[in-house]
Tab-separated table of C-alpha atoms and ligand atoms in Angstrom:
chain	number	residue	atom	x	y	z
A	11	MET	CA	1.570	38.215	-0.552
A	12	LYS	CA	-1.942	37.403	-1.722
A	13	LEU	CA	-2.255	33.653	-1.531
A	14	LEU	CA	-4.792	31.013	-2.447
A	15	VAL	CA	-4.726	28.038	-0.048
A	16	THR	CA	-6.581	24.997	-1.245
A	17	GLY	CA	-7.681	22.609	1.408
A	18	GLY	CA	-7.243	25.215	4.033
A	19	ALA	CA	-10.081	23.764	6.104
A	20	GLY	CA	-8.124	20.483	6.474
A	21	TYR	CA	-5.532	19.411	9.067
A	22	VAL	CA	-2.254	20.565	7.507
A	23	GLY	CA	-3.884	23.228	5.334
A	24	SER	CA	-5.557	24.940	8.314
A	25	VAL	CA	-2.342	25.055	10.319
A	26	CYS	CA	-0.471	26.531	7.365
A	27	ALA	CA	-3.270	29.012	6.581
A	28	ALA	CA	-3.197	30.116	10.259
A	29	ARG	CA	0.534	30.743	10.095
A	30	LEU	CA	0.295	32.643	6.799
A	31	VAL	CA	-2.378	34.932	8.246
A	32	GLU	CA	-0.237	35.391	11.389
A	33	THR	CA	2.779	36.340	9.343
A	34	GLY	CA	0.852	39.063	7.458
A	35	HIS	CA	-0.264	37.373	4.216
A	36	GLU	CA	-3.618	37.924	2.600
A	37	VAL	CA	-5.194	34.494	2.517
A	38	VAL	CA	-8.118	33.105	0.513
A	39	VAL	CA	-8.991	29.519	1.479
A	40	VAL	CA	-10.862	27.303	-1.011
A	41	ASP	CA	-12.154	24.010	0.297
A	42	ASP	CA	-15.207	21.868	-0.638
A	43	LEU	CA	-15.418	20.594	2.949
A	44	SER	CA	-15.526	17.025	1.777
A	45	THR	CA	-13.062	16.167	4.544
A	46	GLY	CA	-12.312	19.624	6.055
A	47	HIS	CA	-14.209	21.694	8.618
A	48	ALA	CA	-15.480	25.234	8.082
A	49	ASP	CA	-14.553	26.135	11.693
A	50	ALA	CA	-10.885	25.171	10.923
A	51	VAL	CA	-10.516	28.041	8.458
A	52	PRO	CA	-8.475	30.614	10.446
A	53	ASP	CA	-9.835	34.014	11.408
A	54	GLY	CA	-8.620	36.650	9.013
A	55	ALA	CA	-8.772	34.327	5.933
A	56	THR	CA	-11.498	34.663	3.273
A	57	PHE	CA	-13.316	31.346	2.810
A	58	VAL	CA	-14.745	30.114	-0.507
A	59	GLN	CA	-16.563	26.792	-0.203
A	60	ALA	CA	-16.119	25.123	-3.599
A	61	ASP	CA	-14.311	22.445	-5.549
A	62	ILE	CA	-11.121	23.951	-6.871
A	63	ALA	CA	-11.600	22.186	-10.250
A	64	ASP	CA	-14.788	24.388	-10.636
A	65	VAL	CA	-13.535	27.675	-9.400
A	66	ALA	CA	-9.747	27.910	-9.964
A	67	ALA	CA	-10.035	29.597	-13.376
A	68	ASP	CA	-12.287	32.341	-12.005
A	69	LEU	CA	-10.684	32.739	-8.584
A	70	LEU	CA	-7.147	33.093	-9.871
A	71	THR	CA	-8.042	36.159	-12.076
A	72	GLY	CA	-7.844	38.105	-8.795
A	73	GLY	CA	-4.134	38.971	-8.828
A	74	PHE	CA	-2.606	36.223	-6.689
A	75	ASP	CA	1.108	36.058	-5.819
A	76	GLY	CA	0.946	32.300	-5.117
A	77	VAL	CA	-0.922	29.114	-4.428
A	78	LEU	CA	-0.447	26.632	-1.596
A	79	HIS	CA	-2.112	23.397	-2.789
A	80	PHE	CA	-3.131	21.113	0.096
A	81	ALA	CA	-6.524	19.906	-1.108
A	82	ALA	CA	-6.380	16.173	-1.807
A	83	LYS	CA	-7.896	12.757	-1.197
A	84	SER	CA	-5.412	11.172	1.162
A	85	LEU	CA	-6.541	7.742	2.401
A	86	VAL	CA	-4.105	5.107	1.209
A	87	GLY	CA	-6.550	2.201	1.628
A	88	GLU	CA	-9.381	3.957	-0.090
A	89	SER	CA	-7.066	4.833	-3.019
A	90	MET	CA	-6.580	1.146	-3.661
A	91	VAL	CA	-10.301	0.288	-3.852
A	92	ASP	CA	-11.554	3.505	-5.505
A	93	PRO	CA	-8.703	4.734	-7.695
A	94	ALA	CA	-10.953	6.960	-9.849
A	95	LYS	CA	-11.587	9.122	-6.845
A	96	TYR	CA	-7.836	9.729	-6.547
A	97	TRP	CA	-6.995	10.148	-10.188
A	98	ALA	CA	-9.800	12.618	-10.725
A	99	GLY	CA	-9.844	14.226	-7.317
A	100	ASN	CA	-6.065	14.636	-7.024
A	101	VAL	CA	-4.612	14.718	-10.592
A	102	LEU	CA	-7.424	16.216	-12.682
A	103	THR	CA	-8.109	18.894	-10.054
A	104	SER	CA	-4.399	19.764	-9.763
A	105	LEU	CA	-4.211	20.048	-13.653
A	106	ARG	CA	-7.124	22.501	-13.642
A	107	LEU	CA	-5.363	24.513	-10.897
A	108	LEU	CA	-2.073	24.515	-12.905
A	109	ASP	CA	-3.913	25.617	-15.981
A	110	ALA	CA	-5.517	28.421	-14.027
A	111	MET	CA	-2.167	29.529	-12.730
A	112	ARG	CA	-0.649	29.447	-16.195
A	113	ASP	CA	-3.562	31.424	-17.685
A	114	ASN	CA	-3.386	34.086	-15.032
A	115	GLY	CA	0.340	34.284	-14.604
A	116	VAL	CA	0.356	33.243	-10.948
A	117	PRO	CA	4.051	32.991	-10.224
A	118	ARG	CA	4.417	30.650	-7.197
A	119	LEU	CA	3.296	27.202	-6.105
A	120	VAL	CA	3.874	25.216	-2.946
A	121	PHE	CA	2.490	21.649	-3.261
A	122	SER	CA	1.811	19.020	-0.608
A	123	SER	CA	3.554	15.920	-1.863
A	124	THR	CA	4.250	12.810	0.236
A	125	ALA	CA	6.761	10.184	1.270
A	126	ALA	CA	4.334	7.737	-0.362
A	127	THR	CA	5.832	8.833	-3.792
A	128	TYR	CA	8.982	6.743	-2.898
A	129	GLY	CA	7.245	3.482	-2.009
A	130	GLU	CA	9.375	0.767	-0.321
A	131	PRO	CA	12.779	2.468	0.218
A	132	GLU	CA	16.051	0.799	-0.848
A	133	GLN	CA	17.903	2.932	1.666
A	134	VAL	CA	17.005	4.866	4.797
A	135	PRO	CA	17.120	7.785	5.454
A	136	ILE	CA	15.366	8.500	2.164
A	137	LEU	CA	16.931	11.163	-0.019
A	138	GLU	CA	15.041	13.254	-2.598
A	139	THR	CA	17.088	11.436	-5.272
A	140	ALA	CA	15.691	8.012	-4.190
A	141	PRO	CA	13.732	6.095	-6.846
A	142	THR	CA	10.028	6.970	-6.826
A	143	ARG	CA	8.090	3.714	-7.060
A	144	PRO	CA	4.842	4.301	-5.145
A	145	THR	CA	3.198	1.158	-3.813
A	146	ASN	CA	-0.332	2.634	-3.650
A	147	THR	CA	-2.599	4.721	-5.808
A	148	TYR	CA	-2.488	7.698	-3.486
A	149	GLY	CA	1.304	7.966	-3.838
A	150	ALA	CA	1.050	7.401	-7.603
A	151	THR	CA	-1.390	10.354	-7.966
A	152	LYS	CA	0.815	12.658	-5.909
A	153	LEU	CA	3.871	11.633	-8.002
A	154	ALA	CA	1.898	12.279	-11.180
A	155	ILE	CA	1.124	15.746	-9.937
A	156	ASP	CA	4.811	16.353	-9.056
A	157	HIS	CA	5.673	15.430	-12.681
A	158	ALA	CA	3.076	17.763	-14.071
A	159	ILE	CA	4.404	20.552	-11.878
A	160	THR	CA	7.897	20.050	-13.202
A	161	SER	CA	6.618	20.446	-16.756
A	162	TYR	CA	4.535	23.548	-16.064
A	163	ALA	CA	7.300	25.207	-14.044
A	164	LYS	CA	9.710	24.729	-16.995
A	165	ALA	CA	7.279	25.657	-19.732
A	166	HIS	CA	5.485	28.564	-17.996
A	167	GLY	CA	8.106	29.909	-15.609
A	168	ILE	CA	6.181	28.927	-12.460
A	169	ALA	CA	8.295	28.806	-9.308
A	170	ALA	CA	7.333	25.609	-7.626
A	171	VAL	CA	8.240	23.657	-4.464
A	172	SER	CA	6.945	20.219	-3.582
A	173	LEU	CA	7.179	19.236	0.007
A	174	ARG	CA	7.182	15.509	0.645
A	175	TYR	CA	5.665	15.013	4.109
A	176	PHE	CA	6.551	12.010	6.203
A	177	ASN	CA	4.211	11.246	9.131
A	178	VAL	CA	2.555	14.551	10.185
A	179	ALA	CA	1.368	14.669	13.800
A	180	GLY	CA	0.701	17.120	16.652
A	181	ALA	CA	-1.568	20.208	16.586
A	182	TYR	CA	-1.399	23.939	16.737
A	183	GLY	CA	-3.810	25.212	19.322
A	184	ARG	CA	-7.356	24.751	17.883
A	185	PHE	CA	-5.990	23.502	14.590
A	186	GLY	CA	-5.447	19.702	14.603
A	187	GLU	CA	-6.287	16.344	13.111
A	188	ARG	CA	-9.902	15.283	13.045
A	189	HIS	CA	-10.832	12.949	10.190
A	190	THR	CA	-14.274	11.295	10.050
A	191	THR	CA	-12.502	8.164	8.846
A	192	GLU	CA	-9.363	7.963	10.976
A	193	THR	CA	-6.585	5.603	9.836
A	194	HIS	CA	-3.516	7.271	11.410
A	195	LEU	CA	-1.707	5.733	14.422
A	196	ILE	CA	-1.474	8.684	16.891
A	197	PRO	CA	-5.108	9.921	16.615
A	198	ILE	CA	-6.390	6.317	16.889
A	199	VAL	CA	-4.252	5.675	20.027
A	200	LEU	CA	-5.462	8.951	21.513
A	201	GLN	CA	-9.116	7.876	20.857
A	202	VAL	CA	-8.319	4.848	23.139
A	203	ALA	CA	-7.031	7.296	25.876
A	204	LEU	CA	-10.194	9.363	25.397
A	205	GLY	CA	-12.411	6.299	25.848
A	206	THR	CA	-14.002	6.309	22.374
A	207	ARG	CA	-12.152	3.179	21.244
A	208	PRO	CA	-11.403	0.094	23.445
A	209	ALA	CA	-7.854	-0.734	22.323
A	210	ILE	CA	-5.240	-0.196	19.674
A	211	SER	CA	-4.253	-2.996	17.283
A	212	ILE	CA	-0.651	-2.667	16.268
A	213	TYR	CA	-0.249	-4.032	12.719
A	214	GLY	CA	2.681	-6.449	12.700
A	215	ASP	CA	5.301	-7.331	15.301
A	216	ASP	CA	7.660	-9.281	13.081
A	217	TYR	CA	9.217	-6.466	11.007
A	218	PRO	CA	13.059	-6.326	10.753
A	219	THR	CA	13.291	-3.438	13.249
A	220	ALA	CA	14.609	-3.231	16.790
A	221	ASP	CA	11.306	-4.068	18.462
A	222	GLY	CA	9.566	-5.795	15.503
A	223	THR	CA	7.094	-2.956	14.767
A	224	CYS	CA	7.204	-0.433	12.011
A	225	VAL	CA	9.253	2.738	12.306
A	226	ARG	CA	8.063	6.149	11.109
A	227	ASP	CA	9.391	9.718	11.018
A	228	TYR	CA	6.925	12.012	12.905
A	229	ILE	CA	6.973	15.651	12.010
A	230	HIS	CA	5.164	18.275	14.085
A	231	VAL	CA	2.516	20.032	12.023
A	232	LEU	CA	3.846	23.490	13.119
A	233	ASP	CA	7.365	22.607	11.983
A	234	LEU	CA	5.691	21.566	8.707
A	235	ALA	CA	3.970	24.875	8.446
A	236	GLU	CA	7.241	26.723	8.985
A	237	ALA	CA	8.701	24.788	6.048
A	238	HIS	CA	5.897	26.114	3.866
A	239	LEU	CA	6.625	29.706	4.825
A	240	LEU	CA	10.269	29.182	3.962
A	241	ALA	CA	9.423	27.381	0.710
A	242	LEU	CA	7.225	30.276	-0.316
A	243	ALA	CA	10.106	32.641	0.319
A	244	ASN	CA	12.595	30.495	-1.555
A	245	THR	CA	10.860	29.713	-4.870
A	246	ARG	CA	12.811	30.246	-8.072
A	247	ALA	CA	11.069	31.105	-11.362
A	248	GLY	CA	10.946	28.203	-13.750
A	249	GLU	CA	12.269	25.716	-11.238
A	250	HIS	CA	10.557	22.887	-9.381
A	251	GLN	CA	12.280	22.110	-6.136
A	252	VAL	CA	11.443	18.944	-4.200
A	253	TYR	CA	12.128	18.525	-0.440
A	254	ASN	CA	11.452	15.836	2.134
A	255	LEU	CA	9.991	17.045	5.416
A	256	GLY	CA	10.811	14.790	8.290
A	257	THR	CA	13.136	14.908	11.275
A	258	GLY	CA	15.482	12.227	10.250
A	259	THR	CA	14.573	10.179	13.362
A	260	GLY	CA	12.219	7.192	13.500
A	261	PHE	CA	10.007	5.980	16.297
A	262	SER	CA	8.451	2.493	16.376
A	263	ASN	CA	4.751	1.828	16.752
A	264	ARG	CA	5.422	0.401	20.192
A	265	GLU	CA	7.288	3.556	21.124
A	266	VAL	CA	4.361	5.682	19.940
A	267	VAL	CA	1.877	3.693	22.003
A	268	GLN	CA	4.120	3.862	25.085
A	269	THR	CA	4.621	7.630	24.684
A	270	CYS	CA	0.832	8.068	24.398
A	271	ARG	CA	0.544	6.153	27.683
A	272	ASP	CA	3.138	8.425	29.304
A	273	VAL	CA	1.439	11.624	28.020
A	274	THR	CA	-2.191	10.646	28.757
A	275	GLY	CA	-1.699	8.623	31.886
A	276	HIS	CA	-4.084	6.043	30.371
A	277	PRO	CA	-3.057	2.347	30.253
A	278	ILE	CA	-4.032	2.189	26.479
A	279	PRO	CA	-4.558	-1.606	25.940
A	280	ALA	CA	-2.743	-2.814	22.819
A	281	ASP	CA	-2.759	-6.034	20.866
A	282	PHE	CA	-1.024	-7.208	17.731
A	283	ALA	CA	-2.810	-7.725	14.460
A	284	PRO	CA	-1.399	-9.009	11.143
A	285	ARG	CA	0.707	-6.596	9.006
A	286	ARG	CA	-1.225	-4.015	7.026
A	287	ALA	CA	-0.729	-4.456	3.278
A	288	GLY	CA	1.696	-2.009	1.726
A	289	ASP	CA	3.349	-0.857	5.028
A	290	PRO	CA	7.123	-0.441	4.602
A	291	ALA	CA	9.100	-1.462	7.695
A	292	VAL	CA	10.939	1.822	8.089
A	293	LEU	CA	10.215	5.259	6.602
A	294	VAL	CA	12.684	7.918	7.736
A	295	ALA	CA	13.456	11.052	5.790
A	296	SER	CA	16.757	12.633	5.101
A	297	ALA	CA	15.838	16.237	5.713
A	298	THR	CA	19.230	17.696	4.908
A	299	ALA	CA	18.189	19.274	1.557
A	300	ALA	CA	15.472	21.330	3.175
A	301	ALA	CA	17.924	22.373	5.926
A	302	GLU	CA	20.567	23.454	3.402
A	303	ASN	CA	18.360	25.078	0.767
A	304	LEU	CA	15.412	26.426	2.753
A	305	GLY	CA	17.165	26.996	6.118
A	306	TRP	CA	14.516	24.771	7.728
A	307	LYS	CA	15.160	23.188	11.130
A	308	PRO	CA	12.335	21.329	12.813
A	309	GLU	CA	12.166	22.408	16.472
A	310	ARG	CA	9.509	20.053	17.972
A	311	THR	CA	11.223	16.757	17.179
A	312	ASP	CA	10.635	15.158	20.576
A	313	LEU	CA	7.847	12.532	20.299
A	314	HIS	CA	6.562	13.411	23.767
A	315	THR	CA	6.110	17.101	22.678
A	316	ILE	CA	4.339	16.080	19.459
A	317	ILE	CA	1.927	13.781	21.262
A	318	THR	CA	1.349	16.271	24.073
A	319	ASP	CA	0.106	18.776	21.550
A	320	ALA	CA	-2.007	16.226	19.726
A	321	TRP	CA	-3.522	15.161	23.112
A	322	ALA	CA	-4.367	18.721	24.144
A	323	PHE	CA	-6.205	19.226	20.863
A	324	THR	CA	-8.033	15.815	21.122
A	325	ARG	CA	-9.102	16.444	24.734
A	326	ASP	CA	-10.263	19.938	23.965
A	327	ARG	CA	-12.491	18.804	21.153
A	328	ALA	CA	-14.065	15.941	23.168
B	416	UFG	N1	-0.833	1.496	12.600
B	416	UFG	C1	-1.234	0.507	13.506
B	416	UFG	N2	-2.498	0.468	13.901
B	416	UFG	C2	-3.440	1.370	13.473
B	416	UFG	C3	-3.051	2.391	12.592
B	416	UFG	C4	-1.721	2.409	12.117
B	416	UFG	O1	-0.359	-0.321	13.921
B	416	UFG	O2	-4.576	1.308	13.906
B	416	UFG	C5	0.568	1.462	12.168
B	416	UFG	C6	0.732	1.329	10.645
B	416	UFG	O3	0.626	0.009	10.257
B	416	UFG	C7	2.073	1.970	10.430
B	416	UFG	C8	2.215	3.027	11.474
B	416	UFG	O4	1.101	2.749	12.412
B	416	UFG	O5	3.077	1.020	10.723
B	416	UFG	C9	1.862	4.467	10.911
B	416	UFG	O6	0.627	4.318	10.159
B	416	UFG	P1	-0.186	5.596	9.737
B	416	UFG	O7	-1.411	5.144	9.010
B	416	UFG	O8	-0.333	6.533	10.911
B	416	UFG	O9	0.772	6.365	8.715
B	416	UFG	P2	1.538	5.769	7.405
B	416	UFG	O10	2.923	5.648	7.749
B	416	UFG	O11	0.886	4.537	6.851
B	416	UFG	O12	1.151	6.935	6.368
B	416	UFG	C10	1.720	8.141	6.320
B	416	UFG	C11	0.791	9.161	5.855
B	416	UFG	C12	0.266	8.813	4.430
B	416	UFG	C13	1.477	8.704	3.553
B	416	UFG	C14	2.496	7.798	4.183
B	416	UFG	C15	3.785	7.813	3.422
B	416	UFG	O13	-0.359	9.236	6.742
B	416	UFG	O14	-0.539	9.817	3.951
B	416	UFG	O15	2.833	8.132	5.544
B	416	UFG	O16	4.359	6.589	3.408
B	416	UFG	F1	1.126	8.183	2.367
């Protein structure tokens, strides 16, 4: 297929673009490099450096079979202090993209949604039918785009799939996580192992969990990419399917830090800091819908494997 990959110079986007190229698709990456890296665009993909909102209408006249839409602002904290950046950067940009798809009859869309659309869960594991009550602006903008996709799919026959990522981690060779502003647990802990940060502060040790720290569902970025390939192959005209992507197993922040110690052989000093605002105690996906409807089965579910791959990437880039 001829595919437009927005945000294909970013972490998840570059891994997915690499797998799309490897599986024989013709890939055009569009990325404004506001957070991505030009050298993360995989060989074999055509790269257009631009803001999608500006170029979608022109680009999509080129006979595309589908769009994978990764480009987004994705810092939860920032979304609370600068909401305009998220409503414009995520929602308005996505509407321009949907308009261009409609106008050019582009038939398929796979969208990067998030567990943040659910907010504080009433039940874990979280099903796709759970209430969507985002607790931050980032999640609210992703949910708004999900709603827009539902309408466009119905009205214009677009075959759409939203994939709600839980905590993405790990790396795929030279494609991995490198944010200028890093807020995610595993990369921060690995910076301590690398020696570029003195210690890790674990936010909160009084949560109602087995060891008092938050529990998250870590999904290997390569398993995530495989879900995108399956989603692309299983779209249905006029329908908007929504799937959680997680493993169904949670690991606590303490377990993450200890596994990083085991993988890196570094003592990784840790202290406890107050809870971070808006952090739910436990976020674990029910991934049965993606298994049943897409035939997706994550294969790298072991935390040690996920962190080993992330560490290999971090060390190589140092
Ligand atoms: N944490 C620390 N210390 C740090 C950084 C994080 O203790 O220095 C903790 C957090 O408090 C949380 C856990 O590590 O308990 C995981 O935090 P991350 O920031 O790595 O990930 P989140 O679970 O907050 O966020 C992830 C995605 C978001 C998405 C969200 C869905 O990164 O994009 O899941 O709920 F919105």
